[in-house]
PDB file of C-alpha atoms in Angstrom:
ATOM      1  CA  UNK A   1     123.076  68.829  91.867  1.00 53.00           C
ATOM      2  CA  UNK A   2     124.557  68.179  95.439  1.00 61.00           C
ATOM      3  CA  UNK A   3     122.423  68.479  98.733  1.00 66.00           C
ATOM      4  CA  UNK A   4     125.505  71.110  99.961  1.00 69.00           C
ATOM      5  CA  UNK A   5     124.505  73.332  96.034  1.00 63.00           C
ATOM      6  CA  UNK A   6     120.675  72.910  96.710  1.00 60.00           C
ATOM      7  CA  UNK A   7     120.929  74.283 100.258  1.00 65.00           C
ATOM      8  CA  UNK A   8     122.904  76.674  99.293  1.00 65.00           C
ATOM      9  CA  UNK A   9     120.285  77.845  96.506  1.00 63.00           C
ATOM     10  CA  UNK A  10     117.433  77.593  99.200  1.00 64.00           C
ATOM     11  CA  UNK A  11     119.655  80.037 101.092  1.00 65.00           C
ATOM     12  CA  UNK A  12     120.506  82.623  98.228  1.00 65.00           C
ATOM     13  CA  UNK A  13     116.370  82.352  97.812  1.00 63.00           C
ATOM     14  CA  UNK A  14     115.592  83.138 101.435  1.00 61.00           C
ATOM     15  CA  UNK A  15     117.822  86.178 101.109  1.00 61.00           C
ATOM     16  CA  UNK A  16     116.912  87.474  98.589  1.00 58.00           C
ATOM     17  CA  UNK A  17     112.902  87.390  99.481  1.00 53.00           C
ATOM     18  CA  UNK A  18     113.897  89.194 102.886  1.00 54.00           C
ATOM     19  CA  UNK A  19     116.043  91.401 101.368  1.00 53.00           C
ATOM     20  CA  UNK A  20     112.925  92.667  99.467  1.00 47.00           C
ATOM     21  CA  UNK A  21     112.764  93.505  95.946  1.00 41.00           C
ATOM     22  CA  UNK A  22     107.227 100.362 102.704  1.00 31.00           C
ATOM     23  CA  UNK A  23     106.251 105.364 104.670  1.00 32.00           C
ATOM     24  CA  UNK A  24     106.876 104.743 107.967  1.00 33.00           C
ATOM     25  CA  UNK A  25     107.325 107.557 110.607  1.00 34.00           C
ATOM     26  CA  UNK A  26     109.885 105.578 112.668  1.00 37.00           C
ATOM     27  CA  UNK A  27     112.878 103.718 112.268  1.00 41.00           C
ATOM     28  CA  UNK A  28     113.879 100.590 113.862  1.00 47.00           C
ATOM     29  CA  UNK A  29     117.181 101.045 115.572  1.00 51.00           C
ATOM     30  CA  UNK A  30     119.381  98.127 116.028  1.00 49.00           C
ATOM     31  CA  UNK A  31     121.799  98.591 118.836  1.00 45.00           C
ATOM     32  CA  UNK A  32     121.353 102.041 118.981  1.00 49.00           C
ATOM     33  CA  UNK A  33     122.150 102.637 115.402  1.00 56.00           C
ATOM     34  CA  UNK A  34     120.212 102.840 112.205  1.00 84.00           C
ATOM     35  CA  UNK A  35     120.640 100.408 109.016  1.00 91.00           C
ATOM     36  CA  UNK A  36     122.584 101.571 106.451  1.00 91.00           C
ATOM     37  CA  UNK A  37     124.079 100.246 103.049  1.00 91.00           C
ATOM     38  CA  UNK A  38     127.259  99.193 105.244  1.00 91.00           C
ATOM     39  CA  UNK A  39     124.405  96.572 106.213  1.00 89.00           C
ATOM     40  CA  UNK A  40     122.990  95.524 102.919  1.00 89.00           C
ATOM     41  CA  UNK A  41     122.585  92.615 102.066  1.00 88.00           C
ATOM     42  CA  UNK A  42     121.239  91.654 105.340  1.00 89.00           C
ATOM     43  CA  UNK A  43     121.005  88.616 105.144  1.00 86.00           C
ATOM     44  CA  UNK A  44     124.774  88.158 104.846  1.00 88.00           C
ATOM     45  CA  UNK A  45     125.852  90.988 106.575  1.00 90.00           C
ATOM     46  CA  UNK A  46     123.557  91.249 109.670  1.00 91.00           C
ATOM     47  CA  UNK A  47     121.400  87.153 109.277  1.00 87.00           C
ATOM     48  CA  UNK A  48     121.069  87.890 113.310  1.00 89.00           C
ATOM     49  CA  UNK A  49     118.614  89.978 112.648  1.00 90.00           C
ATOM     50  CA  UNK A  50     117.196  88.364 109.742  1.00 89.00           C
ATOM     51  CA  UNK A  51     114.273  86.549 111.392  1.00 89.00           C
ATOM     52  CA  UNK A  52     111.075  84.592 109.668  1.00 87.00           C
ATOM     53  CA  UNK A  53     107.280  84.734 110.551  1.00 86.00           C
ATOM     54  CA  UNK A  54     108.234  82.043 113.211  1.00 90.00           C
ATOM     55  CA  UNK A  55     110.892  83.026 114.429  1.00 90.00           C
ATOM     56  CA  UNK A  56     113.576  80.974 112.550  1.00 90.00           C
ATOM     57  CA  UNK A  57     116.657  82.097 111.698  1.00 89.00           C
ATOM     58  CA  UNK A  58     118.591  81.973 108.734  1.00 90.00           C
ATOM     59  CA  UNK A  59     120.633  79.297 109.841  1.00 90.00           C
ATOM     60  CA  UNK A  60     117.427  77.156 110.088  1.00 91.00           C
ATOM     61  CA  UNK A  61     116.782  77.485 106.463  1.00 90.00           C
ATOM     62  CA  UNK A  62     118.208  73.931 105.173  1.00 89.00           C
ATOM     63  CA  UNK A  63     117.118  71.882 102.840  1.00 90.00           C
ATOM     64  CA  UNK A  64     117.164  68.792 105.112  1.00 92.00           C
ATOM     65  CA  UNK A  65     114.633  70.958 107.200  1.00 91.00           C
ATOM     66  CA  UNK A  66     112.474  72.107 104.494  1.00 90.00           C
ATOM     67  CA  UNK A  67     112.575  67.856 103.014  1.00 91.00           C
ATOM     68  CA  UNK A  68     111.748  66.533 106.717  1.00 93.00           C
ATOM     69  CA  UNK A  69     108.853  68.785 106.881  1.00 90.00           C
ATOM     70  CA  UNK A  70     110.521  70.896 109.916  1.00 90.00           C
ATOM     71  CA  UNK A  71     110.525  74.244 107.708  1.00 91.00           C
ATOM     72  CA  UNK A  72     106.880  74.545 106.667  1.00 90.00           C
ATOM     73  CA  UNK A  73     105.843  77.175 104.260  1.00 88.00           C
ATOM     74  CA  UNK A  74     104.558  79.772 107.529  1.00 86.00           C
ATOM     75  CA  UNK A  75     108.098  79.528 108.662  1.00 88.00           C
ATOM     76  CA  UNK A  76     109.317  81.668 105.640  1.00 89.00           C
ATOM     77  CA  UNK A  77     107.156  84.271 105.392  1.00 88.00           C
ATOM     78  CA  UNK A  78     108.820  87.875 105.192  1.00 88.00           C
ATOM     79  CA  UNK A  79     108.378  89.980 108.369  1.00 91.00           C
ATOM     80  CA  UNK A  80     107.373  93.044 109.236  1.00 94.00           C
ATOM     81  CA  UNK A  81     110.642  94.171 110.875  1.00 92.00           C
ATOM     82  CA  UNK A  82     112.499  92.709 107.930  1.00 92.00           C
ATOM     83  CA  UNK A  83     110.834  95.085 105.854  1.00 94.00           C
ATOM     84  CA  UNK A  84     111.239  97.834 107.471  1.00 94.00           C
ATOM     85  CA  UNK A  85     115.086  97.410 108.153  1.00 93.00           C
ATOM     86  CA  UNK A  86     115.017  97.188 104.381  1.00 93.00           C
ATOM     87  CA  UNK A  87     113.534 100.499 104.191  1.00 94.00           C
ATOM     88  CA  UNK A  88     116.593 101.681 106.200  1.00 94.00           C
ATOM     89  CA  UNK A  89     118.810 100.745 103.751  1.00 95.00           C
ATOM     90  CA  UNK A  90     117.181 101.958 101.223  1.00 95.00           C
ATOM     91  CA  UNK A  91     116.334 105.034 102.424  1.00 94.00           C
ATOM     92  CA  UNK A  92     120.273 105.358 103.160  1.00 93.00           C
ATOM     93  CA  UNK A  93     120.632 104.342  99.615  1.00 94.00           C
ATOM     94  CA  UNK A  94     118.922 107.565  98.199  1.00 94.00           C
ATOM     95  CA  UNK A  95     116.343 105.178  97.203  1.00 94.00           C
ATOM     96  CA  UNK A  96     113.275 106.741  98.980  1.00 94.00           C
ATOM     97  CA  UNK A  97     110.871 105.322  96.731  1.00 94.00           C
ATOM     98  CA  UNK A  98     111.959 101.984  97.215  1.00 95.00           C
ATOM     99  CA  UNK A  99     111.808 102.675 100.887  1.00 95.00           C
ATOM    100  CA  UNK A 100     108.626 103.843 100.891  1.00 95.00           C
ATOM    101  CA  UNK A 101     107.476 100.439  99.097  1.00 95.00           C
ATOM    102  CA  UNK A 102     109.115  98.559 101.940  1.00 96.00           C
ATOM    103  CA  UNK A 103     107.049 100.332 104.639  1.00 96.00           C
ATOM    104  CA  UNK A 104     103.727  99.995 102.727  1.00 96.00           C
ATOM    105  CA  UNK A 105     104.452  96.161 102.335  1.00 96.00           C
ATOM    106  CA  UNK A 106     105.789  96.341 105.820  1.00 96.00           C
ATOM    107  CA  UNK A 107     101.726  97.509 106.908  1.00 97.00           C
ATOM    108  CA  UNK A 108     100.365  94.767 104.860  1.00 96.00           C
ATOM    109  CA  UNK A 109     102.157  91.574 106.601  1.00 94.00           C
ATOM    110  CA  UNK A 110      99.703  91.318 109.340  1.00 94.00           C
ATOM    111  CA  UNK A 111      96.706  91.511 106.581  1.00 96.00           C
ATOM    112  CA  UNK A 112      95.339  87.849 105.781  1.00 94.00           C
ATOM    113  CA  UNK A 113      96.147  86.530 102.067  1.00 93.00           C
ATOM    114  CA  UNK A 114      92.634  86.378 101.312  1.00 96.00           C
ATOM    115  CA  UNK A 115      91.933  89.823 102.428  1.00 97.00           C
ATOM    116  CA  UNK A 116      94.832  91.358 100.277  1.00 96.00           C
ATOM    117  CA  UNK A 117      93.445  89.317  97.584  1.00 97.00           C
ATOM    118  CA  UNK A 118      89.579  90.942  98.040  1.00 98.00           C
ATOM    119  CA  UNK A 119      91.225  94.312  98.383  1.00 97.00           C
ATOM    120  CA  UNK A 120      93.126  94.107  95.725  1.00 97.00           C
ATOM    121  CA  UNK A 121      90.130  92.714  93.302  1.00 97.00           C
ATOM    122  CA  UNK A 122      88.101  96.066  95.448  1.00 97.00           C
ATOM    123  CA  UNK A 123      90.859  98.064  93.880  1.00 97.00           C
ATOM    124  CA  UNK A 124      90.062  97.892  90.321  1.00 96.00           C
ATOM    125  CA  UNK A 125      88.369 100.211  88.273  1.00 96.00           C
ATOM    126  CA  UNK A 126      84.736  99.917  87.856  1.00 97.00           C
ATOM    127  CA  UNK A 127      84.628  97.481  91.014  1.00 97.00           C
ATOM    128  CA  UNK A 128      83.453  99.382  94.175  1.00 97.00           C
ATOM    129  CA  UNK A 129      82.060 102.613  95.284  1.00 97.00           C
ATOM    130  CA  UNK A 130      83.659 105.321  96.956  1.00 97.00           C
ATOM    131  CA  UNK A 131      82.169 104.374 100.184  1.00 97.00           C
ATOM    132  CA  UNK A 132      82.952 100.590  99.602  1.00 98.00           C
ATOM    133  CA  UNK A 133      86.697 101.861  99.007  1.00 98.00           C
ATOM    134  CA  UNK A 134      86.578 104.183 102.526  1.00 98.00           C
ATOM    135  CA  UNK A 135      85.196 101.665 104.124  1.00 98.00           C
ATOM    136  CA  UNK A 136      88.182  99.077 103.241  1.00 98.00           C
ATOM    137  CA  UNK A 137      90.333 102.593 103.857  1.00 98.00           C
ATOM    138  CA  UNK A 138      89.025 102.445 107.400  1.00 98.00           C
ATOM    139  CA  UNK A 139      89.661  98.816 107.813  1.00 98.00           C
ATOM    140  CA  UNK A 140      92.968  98.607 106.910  1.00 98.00           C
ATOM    141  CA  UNK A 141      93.215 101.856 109.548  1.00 97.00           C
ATOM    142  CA  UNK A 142      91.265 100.955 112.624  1.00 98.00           C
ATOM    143  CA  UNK A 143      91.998  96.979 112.305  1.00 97.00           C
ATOM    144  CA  UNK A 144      95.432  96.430 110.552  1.00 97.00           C
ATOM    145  CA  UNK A 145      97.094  99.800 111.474  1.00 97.00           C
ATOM    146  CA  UNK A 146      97.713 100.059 108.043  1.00 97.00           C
ATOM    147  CA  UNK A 147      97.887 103.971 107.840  1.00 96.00           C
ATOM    148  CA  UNK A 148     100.178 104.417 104.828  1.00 96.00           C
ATOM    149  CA  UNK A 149      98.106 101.742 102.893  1.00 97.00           C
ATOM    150  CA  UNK A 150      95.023 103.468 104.233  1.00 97.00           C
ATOM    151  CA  UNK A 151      95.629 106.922 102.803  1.00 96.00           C
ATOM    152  CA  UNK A 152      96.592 105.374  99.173  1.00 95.00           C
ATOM    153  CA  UNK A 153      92.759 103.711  99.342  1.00 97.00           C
ATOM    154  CA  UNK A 154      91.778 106.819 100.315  1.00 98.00           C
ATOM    155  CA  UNK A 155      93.201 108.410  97.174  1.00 96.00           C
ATOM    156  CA  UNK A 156      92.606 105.986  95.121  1.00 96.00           C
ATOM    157  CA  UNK A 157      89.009 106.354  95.709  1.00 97.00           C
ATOM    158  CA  UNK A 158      88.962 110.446  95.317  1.00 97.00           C
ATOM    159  CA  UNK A 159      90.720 109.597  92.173  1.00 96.00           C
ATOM    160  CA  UNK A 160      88.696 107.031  90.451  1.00 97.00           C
ATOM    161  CA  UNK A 161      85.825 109.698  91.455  1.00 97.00           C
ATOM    162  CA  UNK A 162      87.144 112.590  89.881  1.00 96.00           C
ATOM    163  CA  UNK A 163      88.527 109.816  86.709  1.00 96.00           C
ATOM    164  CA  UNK A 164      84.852 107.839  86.697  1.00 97.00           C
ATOM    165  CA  UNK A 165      86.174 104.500  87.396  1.00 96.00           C
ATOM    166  CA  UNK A 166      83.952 103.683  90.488  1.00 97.00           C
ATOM    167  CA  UNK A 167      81.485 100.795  90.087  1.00 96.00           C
ATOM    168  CA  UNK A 168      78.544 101.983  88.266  1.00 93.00           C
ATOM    169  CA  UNK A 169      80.737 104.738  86.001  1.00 90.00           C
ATOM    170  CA  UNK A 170      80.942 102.537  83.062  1.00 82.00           C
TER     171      UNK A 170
END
């Protein structure tokens, strides 16, 4: 395989992790309209506003960057923004589930790895208490802003109450 094929394949990648596959209350316009499908795939039909983590464009997606060391693993993480223009098109789609994934995801960028990890080992069954699983509710409300994620802990843990999967039911 070519340098020019494996570029192009680092590319395709790139594009296709930002172009996802998240309940937000507001939409992100972009020049003073809203994404639609007309915009999907963004990354091909709108890569100016198809940014990474750090900032880097599309464009500096190559593999001679990523084999010199100049594109490090930070510099293609998924954004925020990203996700939530993907929600757009979604949500112009029809697809309001899909969109809805998008903004939830969307919440969670700004939560450290680890921490998603620990929640999400909090989040099975017979693992915490109700108040442990407000308590991470509240965090992900009052530190990350995480409000949509917030309310689904929040259910969760009314759920796994009323089910008997809190820590100490089995």
């Amino acid at each position: 395989m070519n340098q020019e094929a494996l570029e192009n394949m680092v590319r395709d990648i790139l594009q296709e992790v930002n172009s996802g596959a998240v309940k937000t209350t507001t939409s992100k316009k972009v020049s003073g309209n809203t994404l639609t499908v007309r915009d999907y795939p963004l990354g091909t039909k709108r890569p100016e506003l198809v940014k990474t983590s750090t900032k880097k464009s599309l464009d500096d997606i190559t593999l001679k960057n990523v084999l010199d060391g100049t594109i490090k693993p930070e510099d293609v993480r998924v954004t925020a923004e990203t996700l939530k223009m993907q929600a757009q098109v979604a949500r112009d789609a029809g697809r309001a589930t899909l969109a809805n994934n998008f903004e939830r995801a969307a919440e969670l960028t700004i939560v450290p790895d680890e921490r998603i990890l620990e929640i999400y080992n909090a989040m099975r069954p017979y693992r915490s208490s109700k108040a442990e699983l407000f308590a991470i509710a509240d965090e992900l409300e009052n530190v990350y802003h995480a409000t949509i994620c917030s309310s689904y802990v929040r259910e969760a843990a009314e759920l796994y109450q009323e089910r008997k999967k809190l820590k100490g039911d089995n």
